[in-house]
């Protein structure tokens, strides 16, 4: 059923034998979404490595996700990369219908295993837990909080472990969470800012920002009150130097590039989980170049020491962080 | 604890863009033009403000450009509804759709991004006492609009035009001209509302970032009976409901309940106010010509 | 023959052409090739690879267009389609998940539950106007938000699929789904919606009720004079409208991925697209079907155009809105001719230079 | 520039330039043609300063058109206008106002939600720093009101005022603008006698100050009592110029109503049978305790000047207006609170006055318009179906039977001329064969041929044994058709005449509230008022 149409400028038949083509489908518009930007980086890296081509199809809702996946399947590239748990049902359906097509899912996996579906998932909660520990150590008020986009299990991964991490190092810490919500939760930074403000008003001085585009709003609010915030996915410290303490880094680019590599090497159908141990999840503060990161944590080496110790315990398996999404 | 100063600030911030847009809507309503295109005009303001501020580095030019762009955009309504006598409701709905499409399209073509454009070096409006100068302007506009509408010659004539255009015309006041002016004023105010939202409340543009605020402004116009003070109270009600919603999340209410709160409160207020109006109307029934 | 030239001269043709021309100007302005872009829209939506998606999208767009056209035929605007659709969807999901009946019966019951939920909720908006005097436009719009929030809450808490990262219900039991045509994504829902369109056409053209609705839309005082009772009509039309919106929601849930996922029904904006289609066709049955198909083509083709030509899909949204802007003046036209009592523009004397 | 000359200045100016008998306004050979109508045909009109000049004529005689021409709202096709001896050409009402004219329109041009003061000073506001100087405005209104004996609260909302006071606001508005010649179009049509008397007192004060009043009216009494001179228009032409002191009600009425003879054709009387409609003590907005009976085989005419409750009465009978008191019986059934649909089902048909806004949907096709009312009965098959073929066939039948000139029944009704639209409406309602037909102004704006056809249809309908209630402002029509005539004045039935008694002078007098005889003339055919006979209630 998969026909090659004019869109397949890098069709396997016409180009050199080892030239590969990859298509990445996003669940949302890429915009300022650092997570998606990194995924695109990953697919570009893979394309370069195989002197192949890559395409990115941006979706904005379930209907366009469905159409984009269908279009990708119709074009039959070597690997279709799907970023986000929204694709689980779709991939299951398509993988069954097109057993020769290779799929790589990032951030989620199908419930059933398929030979042609490989997955890369992240244990963000481990990183968030460490960020929470930093917050617990740095908080003066003993109050920490998080601003999530929506009250969904995936976003709970950015709030619950943050509280747990803070309580681990400072048991008296109290934590609360706000959800942006509203009519366009991923984009409404005005609401995100207000939600952060309502935390700040309670005396919260450390805020985990998992508000997508609303993160800028959270940073603005924290900055105005002299409080601190934690970014996600990439180093967000430069967007509010002096306010952003640290970031829960999610190396999506690495996961995408490695995943493609594995599939091409014939090791499809596996799920790789990236956490602290694998280096897929980290904190900016725990990486090289902390000092030039513009992150507040660079000035708190003592805190970093304790956090490193915590990380080592997690990596060693001595400490398990609860995953809210697994409930 | 619940109603502290931060709560009030939060409510005031939520209310500011709505208030500016609703004042525009009220002026239109007074001139007899039903304007439900506030959301679209506001969104045009958001985009223009951010684009101009980004390319010129001056948020003030952004504000100015937003006002001008939204005013230009409002001409669709003026020409369509006043000159061509098209249906204002349909035009308004179409303008809202057009603005979403147009700003997203421009976001892609001008900034090459989709979804959101924001940058740390994008200059936002400075804060004075916790609020942007536009916020003060918004509150001042309530007074100015109230004064203009009730006391100024223009306001009197505008009210007359909205009430009975042919009566105004026989006295030499051009209804068309006043209606155009009212629509343009609403455009300017919605442009400012957009600038406040995109450069004041936050500093970025994202697709459809008005997120229904224009519709709430339309409801505020109805609830406030198109009186500036009434509109202020209605917008305040909404702002308080939203701020309370944020707080209630803290008390453990689910996000969905707090999302719905402002709309439920607004609908309830509409019930009460129309019920009250009806009761009053039935008491003072209009005298008829033939009395005995 | 006269019909054909009439159709060519109609404002609809004019508006669509004007929209296309303005769209082309946009494209040229951004350095794109309008012919390539429009070509991509057409092949993307109507080509062998696209027609399935077009019909799938068309199912929802046509459904919502019908839902909004039916009250619009009598001059009523229902802005609460989102809420009614989502309630229909969640009702269908609950029924499909918990009704201990054989699958085919469960499907029928789920559809019925969706229709009932949407209809009941839309009727509330009608009551707000009839009883409390809150204009339908506003009551339907405001009621939409709590409905979506409520459905979202259900999907997030009581009905949530355990262990999922998404706010979604469990997948419906095996077999509790609308039959699919071949290997496509097109479901029996398309037939249901088309059937609804046929019924609408029949009612509109051939029944007493349809006649009264049309006359109300053309001149409500005339209808009242002849005894058409407005409040009852508002209630019935809104319930029908909400019922169809609920049906669209139910169809959405009973199609792939066979569950209620928070936001999935509303995010594609079927309500607005449907309203636009209904407005474009002035709510006439056949016209609404054509307009809905036209917009489904634009929506699916727009995405395909973006994949193949880099031209943003928002262009098609712009096109859609421009067409309606051009049409808005016409929409009022028949009503204006009717209102001989409310003296038209010609009556307004031109005042002389006014000193301010 | 728009500042009004102060009252004192205006008076001084008028006093200085106008000798006692100077001509204030003169119209010479005014011709105004509308598509299909010659509204004014070489009209000459001379109005002297300081007089009250009455302009009389039947509906459609061209009075309003003439005044619109004078006031710059319409451009004449021929003729000239002279104000204070100078030839003028007004491009707009503002220009006319600047020349010292002022007009009170038949339907007031007021802003209901604004105060009296705001209405008076609108577009001629005293101001301070651009703001309306409310104190000065209020003072000005008080001064004007005092000067002309018009008592009205400057801060009252105009919408809350009774009509008489609203009219004063209109007058104050003109005085504030320095109007020296006031045109009043049917100012007393909607006033109570007391209010009318008060108005004339004000007008007299005005003329005492050398202002001029042109009064457009139908009412003989006030013309005789209040005016100095009378000009009578008929069919757009001046048919009489009279000095009030030298004339009589009969002479004016004769001049007004002297219509083409065939229109005055009196149809033979009907043979009344059982009562079909009986109404007792009916009250609604603008209608007070009306009782009447219409029997099968008779046409009861309701005469009256517009605005005396006829429309409201008919709307209440048709079920379009809630009844506040009283009872309506249709063929013995109480339908007081029945819906419009039920009434139709029980045998009521209705030709409303406003055929564009109420009687038809101009955008719908002729066939669709003809189906209305029949759509639930004869045209629909059992299951609520309305077969298009039946609708079309029905339309075809009616188009032929009533001679409606249309290309096909599928064109919009808006394509029809006024007369044909009226034929459509009357044909549709007659076809119901309903025992009771309510008809309002059946021939307004209809050409002579059509008038006769409509009249013949109504008579035939009556002779087929149906009851007809006819409301018309045309005396000739009422006289020609009605077996009995009721006159409505101020929302009440004030007189009732048999066919023989109802001559134009009598009716004209009664319509103008001029019945001097206290008792309702009891004719042999007219039943005693129903509330007196007190039939059993349910
Ligand atoms: N704008 C118009 N277009 C066409 N015909 C018109 C217009 N205005 C008035 N007419 C016609 O001109 C004639 C004179 O109308 P006019 O309003 O002057 O009568 P009138 O004497 O004031 O009647 P009434 O006593 O009912 O007010 C009527 O036949 C009317 O139908
Ligand atoms: N503004 C107008 N433009 C064009 N034709 C008009 C206008 N006003 C009136 N006419 C025409 O003039 C004729 C008489 O008008 P007029 O308004 O006096 O009568 P009508 O509408 O039939 O009844 P009514 O006396 O109740 O107003 C009709 O044929 C009408 O179509
Ligand atoms: Mg007339
Ligand atoms: Mg007149």
PDB file of N, CA and C and ligand atoms in Angstrom, chain D residues 58-65 106 185-186 216 218, ligand 4:
ATOM      1  N   UNK D  58     -55.968  63.157   2.704  1.00  0.00           N
ATOM      2  CA  UNK D  58     -56.078  61.749   3.079  1.00  0.00           C
ATOM      3  C   UNK D  58     -54.694  61.115   3.138  1.00  0.00           C
ATOM      4  N   UNK D  59     -54.677  59.869   3.581  1.00  0.00           N
ATOM      5  CA  UNK D  59     -53.430  59.109   3.540  1.00  0.00           C
ATOM      6  C   UNK D  59     -52.902  59.098   2.115  1.00  0.00           C
ATOM      7  N   UNK D  60     -51.640  59.374   1.975  1.00  0.00           N
ATOM      8  CA  UNK D  60     -51.037  59.290   0.660  1.00  0.00           C
ATOM      9  C   UNK D  60     -51.310  60.487  -0.224  1.00  0.00           C
ATOM     10  N   UNK D  61     -51.897  61.540   0.333  1.00  0.00           N
ATOM     11  CA  UNK D  61     -52.200  62.701  -0.485  1.00  0.00           C
ATOM     12  C   UNK D  61     -50.934  63.466  -0.869  1.00  0.00           C
ATOM     13  N   UNK D  62     -49.871  63.252  -0.137  1.00  0.00           N
ATOM     14  CA  UNK D  62     -48.618  63.917  -0.477  1.00  0.00           C
ATOM     15  C   UNK D  62     -48.173  64.954   0.537  1.00  0.00           C
ATOM     16  N   UNK D  63     -48.802  64.968   1.690  1.00  0.00           N
ATOM     17  CA  UNK D  63     -48.451  65.972   2.694  1.00  0.00           C
ATOM     18  C   UNK D  63     -47.034  65.792   3.207  1.00  0.00           C
ATOM     19  N   UNK D  64     -46.733  64.584   3.625  1.00  0.00           N
ATOM     20  CA  UNK D  64     -45.395  64.340   4.181  1.00  0.00           C
ATOM     21  C   UNK D  64     -44.326  64.575   3.134  1.00  0.00           C
ATOM     22  N   UNK D  65     -44.615  64.176   1.922  1.00  0.00           N
ATOM     23  CA  UNK D  65     -43.642  64.375   0.855  1.00  0.00           C
ATOM     24  C   UNK D  65     -43.360  65.860   0.671  1.00  0.00           C
ATOM     25  N   UNK D 106     -43.579  62.786  12.178  1.00  0.00           N
ATOM     26  CA  UNK D 106     -44.733  62.029  12.658  1.00  0.00           C
ATOM     27  C   UNK D 106     -44.309  60.967  13.673  1.00  0.00           C
ATOM     28  N   UNK D 185     -45.732  67.285  11.734  1.00  0.00           N
ATOM     29  CA  UNK D 185     -46.422  66.288  10.912  1.00  0.00           C
ATOM     30  C   UNK D 185     -47.307  65.437  11.806  1.00  0.00           C
ATOM     31  N   UNK D 186     -48.602  65.617  11.670  1.00  0.00           N
ATOM     32  CA  UNK D 186     -49.594  64.896  12.464  1.00  0.00           C
ATOM     33  C   UNK D 186     -49.229  64.858  13.942  1.00  0.00           C
ATOM     34  N   UNK D 216     -49.507  69.536   9.858  1.00  0.00           N
ATOM     35  CA  UNK D 216     -50.044  68.508   8.972  1.00  0.00           C
ATOM     36  C   UNK D 216     -50.969  67.641   9.808  1.00  0.00           C
ATOM     37  N   UNK D 218     -54.992  65.220  10.087  1.00  0.00           N
ATOM     38  CA  UNK D 218     -56.226  64.673   9.554  1.00  0.00           C
ATOM     39  C   UNK D 218     -57.427  65.171  10.349  1.00  0.00           C
TER      40      UNK D 218
HETATM   41 MG1  LIG E   4     -47.586  61.519   6.168  1.00  0.00          MG
END
